[in-house]
Amino acid sequence: QLQASAQLATTSTSYPTTHEVPEVINTHNFIDNKFIPSKTSQWIDLHDPATNNLVTRVPQSTSEELTAAVDSAEKAFPAWKATSVLHRQGIMFKYVALIRENWDRLAASITLEQGKTFADARGDVLRGLQVAETACGITTQITGEVLEVAKDMETRSYREPLGVVAAICPFNFPAMIPLWTIPIATVTGNTCVIKPSERDPGATMILAELAAQAGFPEGVINIVHGAAKTVDFILDEPRIKAISFVGSNKAGEYIYSRGSANGKRVQANLGAKNHCAVLPDCNKNHALNAITGAAFGAAGQRCMALSTLVLVGETKEWAPQIAERAKALSMNGGFEKGADLGPVISPQAKERIEGLIASAEKEGATILLDGRGQKPEKYPNGNWVGPTIIANVTPDMTCYKEEIFGPVLVCLNVPTLDDAIALINKNEYGNGVACFTTNGATATRFQKEVEAGQVGINVPIPVPLPMFSFTGNKKSVAGGGANTFYGKPGIQFYTQQKTVTSFWSGADAGSSKASVNMPTQS
Ligand code: NAD
């Protein structure tokens, strides 16, 4: 029953392997462990970015449906909270196994709806799966503390779930980012309402189906759909205690302030402009390959895409060699063998990216490699922008100031390491940076002085694995980055502490006079 109503009627052994869509099936809400067709009159058409063929229609869930999802999560919470941590861990082990079993199916949904290559989509799933795998260690991660604070008296701390929590997800990692929330929120005893991106909800729907199969009770995981109106419902619904948001600054700053004003915990990861300083003493071949892959992989639509190259000293001569490597990449439909990058998400994104390339040209930069107008023969109707390299960029140019979020690498030249660090630190974003050098002293100075939250030394995309936390800073996070995703801070975000101080003594108090002073316990 679950699979029959799942998106695209896929199963662990049958899922799309081409861009042909045999049948357009509406995306459903997922409430009480059931896929429920929406009664809305407002639908968002979802097109395959490689073909612009209609894949599915995503509902703008109605107020009744949104309320039903929260009702379901609220109803499920007391019993779910009361389960033992070992019980929840057991379900998480099953969930992990099912995600692994359905790995290709999840990836196929991502390639069809989001456009990234199948191999890259498998990476998207894996990085989320690793969060779920790490969540299986909850039994040692959630232990509290205890101290005997006075004779016969001790204080213990516990971590308790918050209640109903919500996630609002972006389009660019349709499996990984919902999995930044689902495993940690549920294994710590919360119930949740997830709003996937309206541009590619398919992977989340499969994750919901697998969650039910793994044994999550009805109401622990609910999925609703829509755009700004659905988000406003989540922001204003008093029964939702916490919101995890990942996406653009425009939406995220609004969500952070309205969610916080409504008394909710909010964690919000936002946009980026990730710089990479290349030093003349680096291992050149490794650096050039790593930079090319990190700039153009996923068509540059990763929040940690390496979009801004800072060429130090003589390395400014290396830009054409990066262009050679970029030219050799195959841009194609994501299911095609050997495809290195797929299309960008929408015709509007393509237009925006091309506009930014045009602005660079107008403002005096050099277009070293121009991806405008390129398209693979087999997919003439997709949203294609080929790898583009813009050289001789200066910080006042629009292409430097804005997050491009496409396969475009902007290159700036500076004379020294000091200049590179100063340039990077002046940028308002602080998601990721990288430095390529073989000199330990240079690397150490760079990592200490640079003001970005995630630093790669000879590593182009330093996204921390889930035993650490995702630690962007500056304008790449809202609220000063106090609530970071996954790792220990992730568990803290989804739990509140309770401390219990108890006194057990067999002895009589020995006096009939009450003490009125503040107890000092010393
Ligand atoms: P987006 O902000 O357009 O959408 C994200 C979510 O917010 C979606 O669910 C969408 O429905 C909702 N939303 C959009 N506009 C809204 C509005 N005006 N009011 C309320 N809700 C709104 O982001 P996107 O285009 O899906 O994702 C790309 C962005 O996400 C990039 O800026 C990228 O850097 C960022 N991102 C950041 C990280 C990170 O960890 N820092 C990770 C992935 C993506």
Coordinates of C-alpha atoms and ligand atoms in Angstrom, one line a residue:
Q1 CA 0.0 0.0 0.0
L2 CA 2.9 2.3 0.8
Q3 CA 4.8 1.7 -2.3
A4 CA 1.7 1.9 -4.6
S5 CA 1.1 5.4 -3.5
A6 CA 4.7 6.5 -3.4
Q7 CA 6.0 9.1 -5.9
L8 CA 6.7 7.8 -9.4
A9 CA 5.6 4.4 -8.2
T10 CA 9.2 3.3 -7.8
T11 CA 10.5 0.5 -5.8
S12 CA 13.9 -0.5 -4.5
T13 CA 14.5 -2.5 -7.8
S14 CA 12.5 -0.3 -10.2
Y15 CA 13.1 3.4 -10.7
P16 CA 13.9 5.8 -13.5
T17 CA 17.1 5.3 -15.3
T18 CA 16.4 7.8 -18.1
H19 CA 14.9 11.2 -18.5
E20 CA 11.7 9.8 -19.9
V21 CA 8.7 10.2 -17.6
P22 CA 6.2 7.5 -18.3
E23 CA 3.4 9.0 -16.2
V24 CA 3.0 12.2 -14.3
I25 CA 1.9 11.4 -10.8
N26 CA 1.0 14.1 -8.3
T27 CA 3.2 14.4 -5.2
H28 CA 1.3 13.6 -2.0
N29 CA 1.5 14.7 1.5
F30 CA 2.7 12.1 4.0
I31 CA 0.7 12.2 7.3
D32 CA 0.2 9.4 9.8
N33 CA 2.5 7.1 7.8
K34 CA 0.2 7.4 4.8
F35 CA 0.6 9.1 1.4
I36 CA -2.5 11.3 1.2
P37 CA -3.4 13.1 -2.1
S38 CA -3.8 16.8 -1.5
K39 CA -7.1 18.5 -1.9
T40 CA -5.5 21.8 -2.9
S41 CA -6.4 23.7 -6.0
Q42 CA -2.9 25.2 -6.2
W43 CA -0.1 23.1 -7.7
I44 CA 3.5 23.7 -8.5
D45 CA 4.6 22.0 -11.7
L46 CA 8.0 20.3 -11.3
H47 CA 10.0 19.9 -14.5
D48 CA 13.1 17.8 -15.2
P49 CA 15.9 20.4 -15.5
A50 CA 17.5 18.4 -18.3
T51 CA 14.4 18.3 -20.5
N52 CA 11.8 20.6 -19.0
N53 CA 9.4 17.8 -19.2
L54 CA 6.7 17.7 -16.5
V55 CA 7.7 15.2 -13.8
T56 CA 5.1 15.7 -11.1
R57 CA 2.9 18.4 -9.6
V58 CA 3.6 19.4 -6.1
P59 CA 0.7 20.6 -3.9
Q60 CA 0.6 23.9 -2.0
S61 CA -0.8 21.9 1.0
T62 CA -4.0 23.4 2.3
S63 CA -4.2 24.9 5.9
E64 CA -6.3 21.8 6.9
E65 CA -3.5 19.5 5.6
L66 CA -0.8 21.5 7.3
T67 CA -2.8 21.4 10.5
A68 CA -3.4 17.7 10.1
A69 CA 0.4 17.1 9.9
V70 CA 1.1 19.0 13.1
D71 CA -1.9 17.3 14.8
S72 CA -0.4 13.9 13.8
A73 CA 3.1 14.9 15.1
E74 CA 1.7 16.3 18.3
K75 CA -0.4 13.2 18.9
A76 CA 2.6 10.9 18.3
F77 CA 5.0 12.8 20.5
P78 CA 4.1 11.6 24.1
A79 CA 4.3 7.9 23.1
W80 CA 7.5 8.4 21.0
K81 CA 9.2 10.4 23.7
A82 CA 8.4 7.6 26.2
T83 CA 10.1 4.9 24.0
S84 CA 13.5 3.8 25.2
V85 CA 16.5 5.2 23.5
L86 CA 17.4 1.6 22.6
H87 CA 14.1 1.2 20.8
R88 CA 14.6 4.3 18.8
Q89 CA 18.2 3.2 18.0
G90 CA 16.8 -0.1 16.8
I91 CA 14.5 1.7 14.3
M92 CA 17.4 3.9 13.2
F93 CA 19.5 0.8 12.4
K94 CA 16.6 -0.5 10.2
Y95 CA 16.2 2.9 8.6
V96 CA 19.9 3.0 7.7
A97 CA 19.8 -0.4 6.2
L98 CA 16.7 0.6 4.1
I99 CA 18.3 3.8 2.9
R100 CA 21.4 1.8 1.8
E101 CA 19.1 -0.7 0.0
N102 CA 17.3 2.1 -1.8
W103 CA 20.4 4.1 -2.4
D104 CA 20.1 4.0 -6.3
R105 CA 16.4 4.6 -6.2
L106 CA 16.9 7.8 -4.1
A107 CA 19.7 8.9 -6.4
A108 CA 17.5 8.3 -9.5
S109 CA 14.8 10.5 -8.0
I110 CA 17.3 13.3 -7.4
T111 CA 18.8 13.1 -10.9
L112 CA 15.3 13.3 -12.5
E113 CA 14.0 16.1 -10.4
Q114 CA 17.1 18.1 -9.5
G115 CA 19.3 17.4 -12.5
K116 CA 22.6 16.4 -10.9
T117 CA 24.5 13.4 -12.3
F118 CA 23.5 10.0 -11.0
A119 CA 27.0 9.5 -9.4
D120 CA 26.8 12.8 -7.7
A121 CA 23.2 12.1 -6.6
R122 CA 24.5 8.9 -4.9
G123 CA 27.0 11.1 -3.0
D124 CA 24.0 13.3 -1.9
V125 CA 22.3 10.3 -0.5
L126 CA 25.5 9.0 1.1
R127 CA 26.2 12.2 3.0
G128 CA 22.7 12.1 4.4
L129 CA 22.9 8.4 5.2
Q130 CA 26.1 9.0 7.2
V131 CA 24.1 11.4 9.5
A132 CA 21.6 8.5 10.1
E133 CA 24.5 6.1 10.7
T134 CA 26.0 8.4 13.2
A135 CA 22.6 8.8 14.9
C136 CA 22.7 5.1 15.6
G137 CA 25.3 5.9 18.2
I138 CA 22.8 8.0 20.2
T139 CA 23.1 5.7 23.2
T140 CA 26.5 7.1 24.0
Q141 CA 25.8 10.6 22.6
I142 CA 22.9 11.6 24.7
T143 CA 24.1 10.6 28.2
G144 CA 23.8 13.2 30.9
E145 CA 26.0 14.2 33.7
V146 CA 25.8 13.6 37.4
L147 CA 27.6 15.1 40.4
E148 CA 27.2 14.6 44.1
V149 CA 26.8 18.3 45.0
A150 CA 26.5 17.9 48.8
K151 CA 26.1 15.1 51.3
D152 CA 23.3 12.9 50.2
M153 CA 22.5 15.3 47.4
E154 CA 23.2 15.0 43.7
T155 CA 22.4 16.8 40.5
R156 CA 21.8 15.0 37.2
S157 CA 21.3 16.4 33.8
Y158 CA 19.1 14.9 31.1
R159 CA 18.5 15.8 27.5
E160 CA 14.8 15.7 26.6
P161 CA 13.1 16.2 23.2
L162 CA 11.4 19.5 22.4
G163 CA 8.2 18.1 20.9
V164 CA 7.2 18.8 17.2
V165 CA 10.1 20.2 15.2
A166 CA 10.1 21.3 11.5
A167 CA 12.6 21.4 8.6
I168 CA 12.4 23.7 5.6
C169 CA 14.8 22.3 2.9
P170 CA 16.5 23.7 -0.2
F171 CA 16.6 22.2 -3.7
N172 CA 20.3 21.5 -4.0
F173 CA 20.6 18.4 -1.7
P174 CA 17.2 16.7 -1.8
A175 CA 18.3 13.7 0.3
M176 CA 21.2 15.0 2.4
I177 CA 19.5 18.0 4.0
P178 CA 16.3 16.4 5.0
L179 CA 18.6 13.8 6.6
W180 CA 20.3 16.5 8.6
T181 CA 17.0 16.6 10.5
I182 CA 15.1 13.3 10.3
P183 CA 17.6 11.0 12.1
I184 CA 18.7 13.4 14.8
A185 CA 15.3 14.9 15.6
T186 CA 13.6 11.5 15.8
V187 CA 16.3 9.5 17.6
T188 CA 16.3 12.1 20.3
G189 CA 12.6 11.6 20.7
N190 CA 11.0 14.5 18.7
T191 CA 8.4 14.2 16.1
C192 CA 8.7 16.2 12.9
V193 CA 7.1 18.0 10.0
I194 CA 9.4 18.3 7.0
K195 CA 8.8 20.6 4.1
P196 CA 11.1 19.6 1.2
S197 CA 11.9 22.0 -1.6
E198 CA 8.9 22.3 -3.9
R199 CA 11.4 21.9 -6.7
D200 CA 12.5 18.3 -5.8
P201 CA 10.5 16.6 -3.1
G202 CA 10.8 13.1 -4.5
A203 CA 13.8 11.9 -2.4
T204 CA 12.1 13.0 0.8
M205 CA 8.9 11.1 -0.2
I206 CA 11.0 7.9 -0.6
L207 CA 12.7 8.6 2.8
A208 CA 9.2 8.9 4.3
E209 CA 8.2 5.5 2.8
L210 CA 11.4 3.9 4.2
A211 CA 10.8 5.5 7.6
A212 CA 7.4 3.8 7.8
Q213 CA 9.0 0.5 6.7
A214 CA 11.7 0.9 9.3
G215 CA 9.1 1.0 12.1
F216 CA 8.7 4.7 12.9
P217 CA 5.2 4.9 14.4
E218 CA 2.5 7.0 12.7
G219 CA 3.0 10.7 13.1
V220 CA 6.7 10.7 14.0
I221 CA 7.6 11.9 10.5
N222 CA 5.2 13.9 8.4
I223 CA 5.8 15.6 5.0
V224 CA 4.0 18.6 3.7
H225 CA 4.5 20.7 0.6
G226 CA 4.4 24.2 -0.7
A227 CA 6.4 27.4 -0.8
A228 CA 6.2 30.7 1.2
K229 CA 2.7 30.1 2.5
T230 CA 3.6 26.7 3.9
V231 CA 6.7 28.2 5.5
D232 CA 4.6 31.0 7.1
F233 CA 2.3 28.3 8.6
I234 CA 5.3 26.6 10.1
L235 CA 6.7 29.8 11.4
D236 CA 3.5 30.8 13.1
E237 CA 2.2 27.4 14.4
P238 CA 2.8 27.5 18.2
R239 CA 3.0 23.7 18.5
I240 CA 6.2 23.7 16.4
K241 CA 9.1 24.2 18.8
A242 CA 12.1 24.4 16.5
I243 CA 12.9 25.0 12.8
S244 CA 15.8 23.8 10.8
F245 CA 16.3 25.9 7.7
V246 CA 18.8 25.6 4.9
G247 CA 18.6 27.8 1.8
S248 CA 19.1 31.3 0.6
N249 CA 19.8 34.4 2.7
K250 CA 16.6 36.1 1.5
A251 CA 14.4 33.3 2.8
G252 CA 16.6 32.3 5.7
E253 CA 17.0 35.7 7.3
Y254 CA 13.2 36.2 7.2
I255 CA 12.6 32.7 8.6
Y256 CA 15.2 33.2 11.4
S257 CA 13.7 36.5 12.5
R258 CA 10.0 35.5 12.3
G259 CA 10.6 32.0 13.8
S260 CA 12.7 33.5 16.7
A261 CA 10.2 36.2 17.3
N262 CA 7.6 33.5 17.7
G263 CA 9.7 31.9 20.4
K264 CA 11.1 29.0 18.4
R265 CA 14.6 27.6 18.2
V266 CA 15.9 28.2 14.7
Q267 CA 19.0 26.9 13.1
A268 CA 19.6 28.4 9.6
N269 CA 22.4 27.8 7.1
L270 CA 22.4 30.3 4.3
G271 CA 24.3 31.3 1.2
A272 CA 28.0 31.4 0.4
K273 CA 30.8 32.6 -1.7
N274 CA 33.6 30.1 -1.1
H275 CA 37.1 31.2 -1.8
C276 CA 40.2 29.2 -2.5
A277 CA 43.7 30.6 -2.2
V278 CA 46.2 28.9 -4.5
L279 CA 49.9 29.3 -3.5
P280 CA 52.7 28.9 -6.0
D281 CA 54.3 26.1 -3.9
C282 CA 51.2 23.8 -4.0
N283 CA 51.0 20.5 -5.7
K284 CA 49.8 22.0 -8.9
N285 CA 48.2 19.0 -10.6
H286 CA 46.2 18.1 -7.5
A287 CA 45.1 21.7 -6.9
L288 CA 44.0 22.3 -10.5
N289 CA 42.0 19.1 -10.6
A290 CA 40.5 19.7 -7.2
I291 CA 39.5 23.3 -8.0
T292 CA 37.9 22.3 -11.3
G293 CA 35.9 19.5 -9.7
A294 CA 34.7 21.7 -6.8
A295 CA 33.8 24.6 -9.0
F296 CA 31.8 22.8 -11.6
G297 CA 30.6 19.6 -9.9
A298 CA 26.8 19.6 -9.3
A299 CA 26.8 22.5 -11.9
G300 CA 28.1 24.7 -9.1
Q301 CA 24.9 24.4 -7.1
R302 CA 26.4 23.3 -3.8
C303 CA 26.5 25.7 -0.9
M304 CA 30.2 24.7 -0.6
A305 CA 30.9 24.9 -4.3
L306 CA 34.3 26.5 -4.8
S307 CA 33.2 29.6 -6.7
T308 CA 35.9 32.1 -6.1
L309 CA 39.6 31.5 -6.9
V310 CA 42.3 33.7 -5.3
L311 CA 45.4 33.3 -7.4
V312 CA 48.4 34.3 -5.4
G313 CA 51.5 35.6 -7.2
E314 CA 52.6 33.7 -10.3
T315 CA 49.6 31.3 -10.0
K316 CA 47.6 33.9 -11.9
E317 CA 49.1 32.3 -15.0
W318 CA 47.3 29.0 -14.2
A319 CA 43.7 30.1 -15.0
P320 CA 44.0 28.9 -18.6
Q321 CA 45.0 25.5 -17.4
I322 CA 41.9 25.3 -15.2
A323 CA 39.9 26.3 -18.3
E324 CA 41.5 23.3 -20.2
R325 CA 40.3 21.0 -17.5
A326 CA 36.9 22.6 -17.4
K327 CA 36.5 22.2 -21.1
A328 CA 37.1 18.5 -20.8
L329 CA 34.1 18.0 -18.5
S330 CA 31.1 16.4 -20.0
M331 CA 27.8 18.4 -19.6
N332 CA 24.9 16.0 -20.1
G333 CA 21.7 14.6 -18.8
G334 CA 22.4 13.2 -15.4
F335 CA 21.6 9.6 -16.3
E336 CA 24.0 9.6 -19.2
K337 CA 27.2 7.6 -18.8
G338 CA 30.3 9.8 -18.2
A339 CA 28.3 13.0 -17.4
D340 CA 30.3 15.3 -15.2
L341 CA 27.7 18.0 -14.7
G342 CA 24.0 18.4 -15.4
P343 CA 21.8 21.4 -16.0
V344 CA 20.9 24.1 -13.5
I345 CA 17.6 23.9 -11.7
S346 CA 15.3 26.2 -13.7
P347 CA 15.1 28.4 -16.7
Q348 CA 15.1 31.4 -14.3
A349 CA 18.3 30.2 -12.6
K350 CA 20.0 29.9 -16.1
E351 CA 18.9 33.4 -17.0
R352 CA 20.2 34.8 -13.7
I353 CA 23.6 33.0 -14.1
E354 CA 23.9 34.2 -17.7
G355 CA 23.0 37.7 -16.6
L356 CA 25.8 37.6 -14.0
I357 CA 28.3 36.4 -16.6
A358 CA 27.2 39.3 -18.9
S359 CA 27.6 41.8 -16.0
A360 CA 31.2 40.6 -15.5
E361 CA 31.9 41.2 -19.2
K362 CA 30.4 44.7 -19.0
E363 CA 32.3 45.5 -15.8
G364 CA 35.7 44.7 -17.4
A365 CA 36.5 41.1 -16.4
T366 CA 37.9 38.6 -18.9
I367 CA 35.6 35.7 -19.9
L368 CA 38.2 33.0 -20.2
L369 CA 35.7 30.2 -20.8
D370 CA 32.1 31.0 -21.7
G371 CA 29.5 28.4 -21.0
R372 CA 26.6 30.4 -22.4
G373 CA 24.7 28.9 -25.3
Q374 CA 26.2 25.4 -24.8
K375 CA 23.9 22.4 -24.7
P376 CA 24.2 18.7 -25.1
E377 CA 22.8 17.4 -28.4
K378 CA 20.4 15.0 -26.8
Y379 CA 18.8 17.5 -24.5
P380 CA 18.1 20.7 -26.3
N381 CA 15.4 21.9 -24.0
G382 CA 17.3 21.8 -20.6
N383 CA 18.6 24.6 -18.5
W384 CA 22.2 24.4 -19.6
V385 CA 25.1 26.6 -18.7
G386 CA 28.5 25.2 -19.5
P387 CA 31.5 25.7 -17.2
T388 CA 32.5 29.3 -17.2
I389 CA 35.7 30.9 -16.0
I390 CA 35.8 34.7 -15.4
A391 CA 39.4 36.0 -14.9
N392 CA 40.7 39.4 -13.7
V393 CA 37.7 39.9 -11.4
T394 CA 37.9 42.6 -8.8
P395 CA 35.9 42.8 -5.5
D396 CA 33.6 45.6 -6.7
M397 CA 32.2 43.5 -9.6
T398 CA 28.7 42.1 -9.3
C399 CA 29.9 38.6 -10.2
Y400 CA 32.1 38.8 -7.0
K401 CA 29.5 40.3 -4.7
E402 CA 26.6 37.9 -5.5
E403 CA 26.4 34.2 -4.9
I404 CA 26.1 32.9 -8.5
F405 CA 25.1 29.3 -7.7
G406 CA 26.0 28.0 -11.1
P407 CA 29.0 26.5 -12.9
V408 CA 30.9 29.7 -12.9
L409 CA 34.4 30.2 -11.3
V410 CA 35.5 33.8 -10.7
C411 CA 39.2 34.4 -10.4
L412 CA 40.9 37.3 -8.6
N413 CA 44.7 37.9 -8.6
V414 CA 46.6 39.0 -5.5
P415 CA 50.4 39.4 -4.9
T416 CA 50.7 37.6 -1.5
L417 CA 49.2 35.3 1.1
D418 CA 48.4 38.3 3.3
D419 CA 46.5 39.9 0.5
A420 CA 44.6 36.6 -0.1
I421 CA 43.6 36.4 3.6
A422 CA 42.6 40.0 3.8
L423 CA 40.4 39.7 0.7
I424 CA 38.7 36.5 2.0
N425 CA 38.1 38.1 5.4
K426 CA 36.5 41.1 3.9
N427 CA 33.9 39.0 2.2
E428 CA 30.6 39.0 4.1
Y429 CA 30.1 35.2 3.7
G430 CA 31.9 32.7 5.8
N431 CA 30.9 29.2 4.7
G432 CA 33.9 27.4 3.3
V433 CA 37.4 28.3 2.2
A434 CA 40.3 26.3 0.9
C435 CA 44.1 26.8 0.6
F436 CA 46.4 24.9 -1.7
T437 CA 50.0 24.8 -0.5
T438 CA 52.7 22.3 0.5
N439 CA 54.1 24.6 3.1
G440 CA 53.0 23.7 6.6
A441 CA 53.7 27.2 8.0
T442 CA 51.6 28.8 5.2
A443 CA 48.7 26.3 5.9
T444 CA 48.8 27.0 9.6
R445 CA 48.8 30.8 9.1
F446 CA 45.9 30.5 6.7
Q447 CA 43.8 28.3 8.9
K448 CA 44.3 30.5 11.9
E449 CA 43.8 33.8 10.3
V450 CA 41.1 33.1 7.8
E451 CA 37.5 34.1 9.0
A452 CA 35.4 31.3 7.5
G453 CA 33.9 28.5 9.4
Q454 CA 35.0 25.5 7.3
V455 CA 38.6 25.4 6.1
G456 CA 40.1 23.0 3.7
I457 CA 43.9 22.6 3.4
N458 CA 44.5 21.0 0.0
V459 CA 40.8 19.9 0.3
P460 CA 38.5 21.8 -1.9
I461 CA 35.1 21.1 -0.3
P462 CA 35.7 20.8 3.4
V463 CA 32.2 19.7 4.5
P464 CA 32.6 18.1 7.9
L465 CA 31.3 14.5 8.3
P466 CA 28.5 14.1 10.8
M467 CA 30.7 13.3 13.9
F468 CA 31.6 17.0 13.5
S469 CA 29.2 19.9 12.8
F470 CA 28.5 22.1 9.8
T471 CA 30.2 25.3 11.0
G472 CA 29.7 28.1 8.5
N473 CA 29.9 31.6 10.0
K474 CA 29.3 35.3 9.2
K475 CA 26.5 35.9 6.7
S476 CA 26.4 32.1 5.8
V477 CA 24.4 31.5 9.0
A478 CA 21.6 33.3 10.8
G479 CA 21.7 34.2 14.4
G480 CA 25.5 34.1 14.6
G481 CA 25.7 30.4 14.0
A482 CA 24.8 29.5 17.6
N483 CA 22.8 26.5 16.5
T484 CA 24.8 24.5 14.0
F485 CA 23.6 21.4 12.1
Y486 CA 24.4 17.8 13.1
G487 CA 27.3 16.5 15.4
K488 CA 27.1 17.3 19.1
P489 CA 25.5 20.8 18.5
G490 CA 22.8 19.0 16.4
I491 CA 21.8 16.8 19.3
Q492 CA 21.8 19.9 21.5
F493 CA 19.6 21.7 19.1
Y494 CA 16.9 19.1 19.1
T495 CA 16.9 18.6 22.9
Q496 CA 16.5 20.7 26.0
Q497 CA 18.3 20.1 29.2
K498 CA 16.7 19.2 32.4
T499 CA 18.6 19.1 35.7
V500 CA 17.3 17.3 38.7
T501 CA 18.7 17.9 42.1
S502 CA 17.7 15.2 44.7
F503 CA 18.3 14.7 48.4
W504 CA 17.9 11.2 49.9
S505 CA 18.9 10.9 53.5
G506 CA 17.9 8.4 56.1
A507 CA 18.8 10.9 58.9
D508 CA 16.3 13.1 60.7
A509 CA 16.7 16.9 60.1
G510 CA 17.4 17.3 63.8
S511 CA 15.8 20.7 64.1
S512 CA 12.3 22.1 64.0
K513 CA 13.3 25.5 62.6
A514 CA 13.1 26.0 58.9
S515 CA 16.1 27.5 57.2
V516 CA 15.3 30.5 55.0
N517 CA 18.7 31.3 53.6
M518 CA 19.6 30.5 50.0
P519 CA 21.1 27.0 50.2
T520 CA 24.8 27.1 49.4
Q521 CA 25.4 23.3 49.6
S522 CA 28.9 23.9 50.7
Ligands
NAD1 P1 15.6 29.0 -1.2 O1 15.9 29.9 0.0 O2 15.0 29.6 -2.4 O3 14.6 27.9 -0.7 C1 14.8 27.1 0.5 C2 13.5 26.9 1.1 O4 12.9 28.1 1.6 C3 12.5 26.2 0.2 O5 11.9 25.1 0.9 C4 11.5 27.3 -0.2 O6 10.2 26.8 -0.4 C5 11.6 28.2 1.0 N1 11.4 29.6 0.6 C6 11.9 30.2 -0.5 N2 11.6 31.5 -0.6 C7 10.9 31.8 0.5 C8 10.3 32.9 1.1 N3 10.3 34.1 0.4 N4 9.6 32.8 2.2 C9 9.5 31.7 2.9 N5 10.1 30.5 2.4 C10 10.8 30.6 1.3 O7 16.9 28.3 -1.5 P2 17.2 27.2 -2.7 O8 17.3 28.0 -3.9 O9 16.3 26.1 -2.6 O10 18.7 26.7 -2.2 C11 19.9 27.4 -2.6 C12 20.4 28.2 -1.5 O11 20.6 27.4 -0.4 C13 21.8 28.8 -1.9 O12 21.9 30.1 -1.4 C14 22.8 27.9 -1.1 O13 24.0 28.5 -0.8 C15 22.0 27.7 0.1 N6 22.4 26.4 0.8 C16 23.1 26.6 1.9 C17 23.6 25.5 2.6 C18 24.4 25.6 3.8 O14 24.5 24.6 4.6 N7 24.9 26.8 4.1 C19 23.4 24.2 2.1 C20 22.6 24.1 0.9 C21 22.1 25.2 0.3

